[in-house]
mmCIF file with all atom_site columns, C-alpha atoms in Angstrom:
data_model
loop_
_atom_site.group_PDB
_atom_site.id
_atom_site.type_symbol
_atom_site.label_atom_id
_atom_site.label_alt_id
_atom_site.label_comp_id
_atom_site.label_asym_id
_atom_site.label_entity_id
_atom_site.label_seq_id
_atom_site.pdbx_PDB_ins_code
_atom_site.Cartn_x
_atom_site.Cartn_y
_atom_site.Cartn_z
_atom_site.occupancy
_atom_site.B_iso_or_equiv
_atom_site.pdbx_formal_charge
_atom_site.auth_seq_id
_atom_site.auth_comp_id
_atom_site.auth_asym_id
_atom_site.auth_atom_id
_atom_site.pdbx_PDB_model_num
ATOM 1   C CA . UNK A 1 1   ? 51.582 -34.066 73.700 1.00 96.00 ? 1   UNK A CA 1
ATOM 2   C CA . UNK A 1 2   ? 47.848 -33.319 73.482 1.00 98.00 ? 2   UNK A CA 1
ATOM 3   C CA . UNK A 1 3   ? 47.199 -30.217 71.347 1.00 98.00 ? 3   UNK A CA 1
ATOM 4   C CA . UNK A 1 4   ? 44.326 -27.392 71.796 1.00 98.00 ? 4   UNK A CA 1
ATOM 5   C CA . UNK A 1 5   ? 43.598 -24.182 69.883 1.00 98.00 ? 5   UNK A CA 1
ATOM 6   C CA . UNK A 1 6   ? 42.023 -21.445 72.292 1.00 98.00 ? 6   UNK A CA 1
ATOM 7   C CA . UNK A 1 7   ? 39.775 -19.422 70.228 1.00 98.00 ? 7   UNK A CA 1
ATOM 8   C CA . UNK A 1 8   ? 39.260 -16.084 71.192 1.00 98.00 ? 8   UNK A CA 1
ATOM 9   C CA . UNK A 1 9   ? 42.960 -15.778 73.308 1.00 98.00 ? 9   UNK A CA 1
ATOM 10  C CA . UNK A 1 10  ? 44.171 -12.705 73.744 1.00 96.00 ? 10  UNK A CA 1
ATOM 11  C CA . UNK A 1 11  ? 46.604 -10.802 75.871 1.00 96.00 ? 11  UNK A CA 1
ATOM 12  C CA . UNK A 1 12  ? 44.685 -9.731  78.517 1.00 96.00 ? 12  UNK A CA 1
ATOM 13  C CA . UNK A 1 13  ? 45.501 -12.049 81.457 1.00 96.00 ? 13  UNK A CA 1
ATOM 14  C CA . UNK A 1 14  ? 41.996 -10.964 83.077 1.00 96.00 ? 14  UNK A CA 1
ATOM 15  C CA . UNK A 1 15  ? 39.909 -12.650 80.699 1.00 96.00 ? 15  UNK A CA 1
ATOM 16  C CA . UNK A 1 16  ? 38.968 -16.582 80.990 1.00 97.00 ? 16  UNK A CA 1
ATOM 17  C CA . UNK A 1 17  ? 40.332 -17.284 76.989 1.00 98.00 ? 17  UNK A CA 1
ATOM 18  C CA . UNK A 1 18  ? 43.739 -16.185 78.439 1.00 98.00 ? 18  UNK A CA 1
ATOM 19  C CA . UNK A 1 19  ? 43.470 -17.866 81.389 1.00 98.00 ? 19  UNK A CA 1
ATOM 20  C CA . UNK A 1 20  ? 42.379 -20.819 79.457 1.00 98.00 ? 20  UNK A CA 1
ATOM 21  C CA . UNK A 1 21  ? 45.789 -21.066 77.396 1.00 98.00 ? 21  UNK A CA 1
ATOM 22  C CA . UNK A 1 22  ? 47.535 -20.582 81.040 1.00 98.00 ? 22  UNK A CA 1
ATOM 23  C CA . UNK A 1 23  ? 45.437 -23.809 82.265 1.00 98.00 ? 23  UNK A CA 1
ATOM 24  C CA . UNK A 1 24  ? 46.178 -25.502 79.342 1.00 98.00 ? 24  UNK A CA 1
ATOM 25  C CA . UNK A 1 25  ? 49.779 -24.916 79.052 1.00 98.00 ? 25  UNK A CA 1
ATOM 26  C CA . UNK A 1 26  ? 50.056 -26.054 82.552 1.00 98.00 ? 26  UNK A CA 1
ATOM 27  C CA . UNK A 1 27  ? 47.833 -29.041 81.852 1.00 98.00 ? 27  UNK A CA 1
ATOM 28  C CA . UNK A 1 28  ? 50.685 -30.127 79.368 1.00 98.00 ? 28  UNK A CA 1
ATOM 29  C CA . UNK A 1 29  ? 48.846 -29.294 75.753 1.00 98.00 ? 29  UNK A CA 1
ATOM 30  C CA . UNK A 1 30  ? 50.478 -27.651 73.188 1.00 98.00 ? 30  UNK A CA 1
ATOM 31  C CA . UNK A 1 31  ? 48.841 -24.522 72.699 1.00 98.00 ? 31  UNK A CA 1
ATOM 32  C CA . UNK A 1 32  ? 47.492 -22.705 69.885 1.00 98.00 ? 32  UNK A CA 1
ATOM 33  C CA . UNK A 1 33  ? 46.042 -19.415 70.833 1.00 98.00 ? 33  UNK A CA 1
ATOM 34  C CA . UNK A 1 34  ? 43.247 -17.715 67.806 1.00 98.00 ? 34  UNK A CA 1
ATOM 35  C CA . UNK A 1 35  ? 42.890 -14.152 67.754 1.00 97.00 ? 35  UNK A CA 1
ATOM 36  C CA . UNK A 1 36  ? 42.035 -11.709 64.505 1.00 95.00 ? 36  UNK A CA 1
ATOM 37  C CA . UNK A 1 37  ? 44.290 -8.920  65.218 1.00 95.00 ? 37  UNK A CA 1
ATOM 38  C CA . UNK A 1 38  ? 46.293 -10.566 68.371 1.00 96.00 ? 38  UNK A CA 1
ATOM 39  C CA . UNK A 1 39  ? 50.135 -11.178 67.394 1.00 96.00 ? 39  UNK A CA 1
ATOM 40  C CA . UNK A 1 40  ? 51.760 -13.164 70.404 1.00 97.00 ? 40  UNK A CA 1
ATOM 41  C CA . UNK A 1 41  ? 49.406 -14.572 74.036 1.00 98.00 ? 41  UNK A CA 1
ATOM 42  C CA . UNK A 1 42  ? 51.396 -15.743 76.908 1.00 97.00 ? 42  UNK A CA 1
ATOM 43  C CA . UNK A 1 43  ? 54.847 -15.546 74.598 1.00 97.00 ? 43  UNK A CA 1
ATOM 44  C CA . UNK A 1 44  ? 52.706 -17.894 72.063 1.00 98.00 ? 44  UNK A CA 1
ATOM 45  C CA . UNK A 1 45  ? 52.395 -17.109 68.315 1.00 98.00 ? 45  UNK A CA 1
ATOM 46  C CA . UNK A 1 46  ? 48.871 -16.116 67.517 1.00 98.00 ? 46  UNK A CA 1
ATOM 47  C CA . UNK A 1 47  ? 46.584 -17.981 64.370 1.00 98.00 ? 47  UNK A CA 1
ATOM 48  C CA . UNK A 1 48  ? 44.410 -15.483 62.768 1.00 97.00 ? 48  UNK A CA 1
ATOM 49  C CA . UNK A 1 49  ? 41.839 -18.679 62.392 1.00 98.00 ? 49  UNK A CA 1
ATOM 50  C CA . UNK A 1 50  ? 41.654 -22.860 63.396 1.00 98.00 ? 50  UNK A CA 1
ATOM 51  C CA . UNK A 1 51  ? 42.141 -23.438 59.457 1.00 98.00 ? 51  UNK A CA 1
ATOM 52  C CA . UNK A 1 52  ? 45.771 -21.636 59.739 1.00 98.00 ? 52  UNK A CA 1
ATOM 53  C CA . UNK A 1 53  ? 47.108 -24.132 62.400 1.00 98.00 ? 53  UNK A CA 1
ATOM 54  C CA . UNK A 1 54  ? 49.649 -25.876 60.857 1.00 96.00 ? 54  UNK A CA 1
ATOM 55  C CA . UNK A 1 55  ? 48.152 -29.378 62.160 1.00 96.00 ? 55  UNK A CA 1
ATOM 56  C CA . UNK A 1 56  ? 45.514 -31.789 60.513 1.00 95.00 ? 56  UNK A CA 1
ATOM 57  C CA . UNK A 1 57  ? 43.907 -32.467 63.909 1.00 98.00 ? 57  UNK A CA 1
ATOM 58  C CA . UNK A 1 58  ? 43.400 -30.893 67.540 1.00 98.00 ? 58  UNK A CA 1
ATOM 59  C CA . UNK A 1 59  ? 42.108 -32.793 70.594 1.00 98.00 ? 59  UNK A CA 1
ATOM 60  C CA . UNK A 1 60  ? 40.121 -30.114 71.680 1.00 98.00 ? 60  UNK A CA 1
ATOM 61  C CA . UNK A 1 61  ? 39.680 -26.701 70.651 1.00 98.00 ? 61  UNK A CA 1
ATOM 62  C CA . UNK A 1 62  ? 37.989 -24.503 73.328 1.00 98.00 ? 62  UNK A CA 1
ATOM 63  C CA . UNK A 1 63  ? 35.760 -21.224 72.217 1.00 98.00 ? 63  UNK A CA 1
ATOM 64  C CA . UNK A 1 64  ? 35.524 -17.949 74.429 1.00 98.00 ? 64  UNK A CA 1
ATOM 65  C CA . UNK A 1 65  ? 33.478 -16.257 71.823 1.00 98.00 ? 65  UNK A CA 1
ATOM 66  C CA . UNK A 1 66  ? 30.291 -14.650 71.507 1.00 97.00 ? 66  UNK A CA 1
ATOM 67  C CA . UNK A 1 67  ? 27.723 -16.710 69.704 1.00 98.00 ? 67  UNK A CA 1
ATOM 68  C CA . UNK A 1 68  ? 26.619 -14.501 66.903 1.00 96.00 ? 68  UNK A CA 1
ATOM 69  C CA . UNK A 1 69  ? 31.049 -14.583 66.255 1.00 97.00 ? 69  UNK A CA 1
ATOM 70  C CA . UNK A 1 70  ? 31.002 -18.120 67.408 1.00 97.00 ? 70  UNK A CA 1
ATOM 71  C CA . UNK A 1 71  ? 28.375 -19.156 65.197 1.00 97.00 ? 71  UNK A CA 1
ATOM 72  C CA . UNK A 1 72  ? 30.996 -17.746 62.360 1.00 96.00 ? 72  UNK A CA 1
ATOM 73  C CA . UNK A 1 73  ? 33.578 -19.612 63.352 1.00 98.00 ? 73  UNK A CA 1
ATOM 74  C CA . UNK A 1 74  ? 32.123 -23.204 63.815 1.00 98.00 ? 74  UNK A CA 1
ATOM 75  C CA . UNK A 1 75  ? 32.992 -23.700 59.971 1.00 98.00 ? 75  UNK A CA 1
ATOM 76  C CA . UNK A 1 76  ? 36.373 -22.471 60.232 1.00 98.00 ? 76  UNK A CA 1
ATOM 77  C CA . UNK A 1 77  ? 36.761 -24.996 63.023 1.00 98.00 ? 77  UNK A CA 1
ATOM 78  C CA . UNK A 1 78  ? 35.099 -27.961 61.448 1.00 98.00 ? 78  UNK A CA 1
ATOM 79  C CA . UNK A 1 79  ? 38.205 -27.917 59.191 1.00 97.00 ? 79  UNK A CA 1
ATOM 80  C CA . UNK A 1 80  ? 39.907 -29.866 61.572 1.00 98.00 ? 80  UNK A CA 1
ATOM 81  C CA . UNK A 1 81  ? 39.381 -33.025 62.829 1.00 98.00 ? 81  UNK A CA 1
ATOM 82  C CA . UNK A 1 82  ? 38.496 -31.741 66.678 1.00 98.00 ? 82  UNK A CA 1
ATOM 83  C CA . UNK A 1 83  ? 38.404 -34.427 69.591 1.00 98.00 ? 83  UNK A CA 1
ATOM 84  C CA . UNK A 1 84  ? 36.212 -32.123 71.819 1.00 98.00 ? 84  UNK A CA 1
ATOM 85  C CA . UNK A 1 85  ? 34.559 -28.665 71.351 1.00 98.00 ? 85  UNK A CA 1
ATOM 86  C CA . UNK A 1 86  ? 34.629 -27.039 74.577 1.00 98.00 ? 86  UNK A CA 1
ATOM 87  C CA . UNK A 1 87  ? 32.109 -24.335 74.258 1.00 98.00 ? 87  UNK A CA 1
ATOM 88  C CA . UNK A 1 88  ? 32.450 -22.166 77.162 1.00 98.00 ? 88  UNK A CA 1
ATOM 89  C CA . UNK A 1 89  ? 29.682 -20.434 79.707 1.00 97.00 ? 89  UNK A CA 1
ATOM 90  C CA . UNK A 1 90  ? 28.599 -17.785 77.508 1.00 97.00 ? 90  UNK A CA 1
ATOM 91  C CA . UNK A 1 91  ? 29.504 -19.411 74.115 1.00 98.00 ? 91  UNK A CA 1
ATOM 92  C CA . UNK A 1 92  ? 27.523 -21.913 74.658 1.00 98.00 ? 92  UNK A CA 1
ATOM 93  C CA . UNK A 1 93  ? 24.148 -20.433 73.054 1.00 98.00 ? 93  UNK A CA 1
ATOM 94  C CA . UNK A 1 94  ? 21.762 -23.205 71.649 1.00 98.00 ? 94  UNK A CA 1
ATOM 95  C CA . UNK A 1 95  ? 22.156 -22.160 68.291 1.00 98.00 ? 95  UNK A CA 1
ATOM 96  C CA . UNK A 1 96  ? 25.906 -22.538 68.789 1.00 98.00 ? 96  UNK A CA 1
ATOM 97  C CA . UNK A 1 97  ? 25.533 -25.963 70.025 1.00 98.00 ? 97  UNK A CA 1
ATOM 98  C CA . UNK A 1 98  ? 22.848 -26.999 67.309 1.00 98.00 ? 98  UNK A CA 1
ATOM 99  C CA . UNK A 1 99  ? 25.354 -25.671 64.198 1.00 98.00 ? 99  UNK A CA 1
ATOM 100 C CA . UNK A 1 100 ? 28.276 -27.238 65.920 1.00 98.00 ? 100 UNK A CA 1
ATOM 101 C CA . UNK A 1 101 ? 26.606 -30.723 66.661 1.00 98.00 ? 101 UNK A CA 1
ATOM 102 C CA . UNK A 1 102 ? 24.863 -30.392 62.978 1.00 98.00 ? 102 UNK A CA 1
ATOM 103 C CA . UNK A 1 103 ? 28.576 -29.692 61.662 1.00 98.00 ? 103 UNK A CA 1
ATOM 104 C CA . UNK A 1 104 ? 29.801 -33.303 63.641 1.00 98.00 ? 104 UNK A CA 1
ATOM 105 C CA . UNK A 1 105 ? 31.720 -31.547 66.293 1.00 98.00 ? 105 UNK A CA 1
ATOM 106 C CA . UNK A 1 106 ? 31.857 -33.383 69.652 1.00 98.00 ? 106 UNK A CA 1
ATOM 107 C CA . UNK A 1 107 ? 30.456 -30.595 71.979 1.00 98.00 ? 107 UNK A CA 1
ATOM 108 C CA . UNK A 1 108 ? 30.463 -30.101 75.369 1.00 98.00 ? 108 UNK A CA 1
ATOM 109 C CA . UNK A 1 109 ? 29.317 -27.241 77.207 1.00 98.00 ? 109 UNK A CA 1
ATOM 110 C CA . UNK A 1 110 ? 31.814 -26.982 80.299 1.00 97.00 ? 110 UNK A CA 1
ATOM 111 C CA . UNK A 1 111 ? 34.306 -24.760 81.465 1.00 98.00 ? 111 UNK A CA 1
ATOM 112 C CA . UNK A 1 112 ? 37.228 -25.898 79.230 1.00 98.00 ? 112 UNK A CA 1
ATOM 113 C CA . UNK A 1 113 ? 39.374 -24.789 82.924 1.00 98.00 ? 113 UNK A CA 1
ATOM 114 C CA . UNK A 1 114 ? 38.015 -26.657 85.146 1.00 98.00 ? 114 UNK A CA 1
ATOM 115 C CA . UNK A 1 115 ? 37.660 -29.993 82.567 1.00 98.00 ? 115 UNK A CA 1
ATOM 116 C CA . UNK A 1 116 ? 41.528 -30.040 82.903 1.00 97.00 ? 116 UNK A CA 1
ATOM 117 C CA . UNK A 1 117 ? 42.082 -29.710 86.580 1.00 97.00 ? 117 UNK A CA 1
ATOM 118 C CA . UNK A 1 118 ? 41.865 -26.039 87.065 1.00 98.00 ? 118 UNK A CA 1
ATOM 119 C CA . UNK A 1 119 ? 39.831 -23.055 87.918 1.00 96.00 ? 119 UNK A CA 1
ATOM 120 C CA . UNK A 1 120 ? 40.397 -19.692 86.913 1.00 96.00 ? 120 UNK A CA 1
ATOM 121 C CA . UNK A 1 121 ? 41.337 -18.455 89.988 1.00 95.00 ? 121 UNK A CA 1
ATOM 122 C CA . UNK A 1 122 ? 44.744 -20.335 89.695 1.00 96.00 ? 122 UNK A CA 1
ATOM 123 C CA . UNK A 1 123 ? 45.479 -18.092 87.141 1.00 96.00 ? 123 UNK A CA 1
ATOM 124 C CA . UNK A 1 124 ? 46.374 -14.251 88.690 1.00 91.00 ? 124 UNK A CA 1
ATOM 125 C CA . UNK A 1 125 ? 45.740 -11.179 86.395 1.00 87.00 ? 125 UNK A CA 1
ATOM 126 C CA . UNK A 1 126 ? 48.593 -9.509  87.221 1.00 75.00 ? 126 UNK A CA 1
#
């Protein structure tokens, strides 16, 4: 089973990092949501950070972060061995992209949704 780590998940099933563990989960991954203070995302147990994931490697890990906090996390995630950053409209700043390609991440700037067969609309709020 393919694995991902959703940084930035939280509860709120109107915002695109929740969505994004929804897409995922239906998509077949094992999921990993990443939240500071979130406890439990789509009846998943929350990681404070990547480095607390109790695995050695993650296909992808997809960001829904600001940059200035996603430029803070890219070393936290470049403790893993990561198949594919997914760094998501809006996290996708060029500075975020130039720390996570100079850190040997492979980026891509997509909608992590969509790159697994989705859109966000598939995914209701209520």
């Amino acid at each position: 089973m393919p694995t991902v780590a959703i940084v930035g998940a939280g509860p709120d099933r109107r915002k695109f990092a929740n969505k994004a563990v929804r897409a995922f989960l239906a998509a077949g991954y094992e999921v990993f949501p990443v939240h500071p203070t979130a406890t439990e995302v789509e009846g998943l147990p929350v990681y404070k950070s990547v480095s607390a994931i109790p695995r050695h490697s993650l296909d992808a890990v997809s960001v829904y972060l600001a940059p200035a906090v996603g430029l803070n996390a890219l070393d936290d995630i470049a403790t893993k061995s990561v198949g594919k950053l997914y760094l998501n409209p809006g996290a996708d700043a060029p500075a975020v992209v130039a720390k996570a390609t100079t850190l040997g991440l492979p980026v891509a700037t997509e909608c992590s949704i969509l790159a697994v067969g989705f859109t966000p609309s598939q995914f209701p709020e209520e």
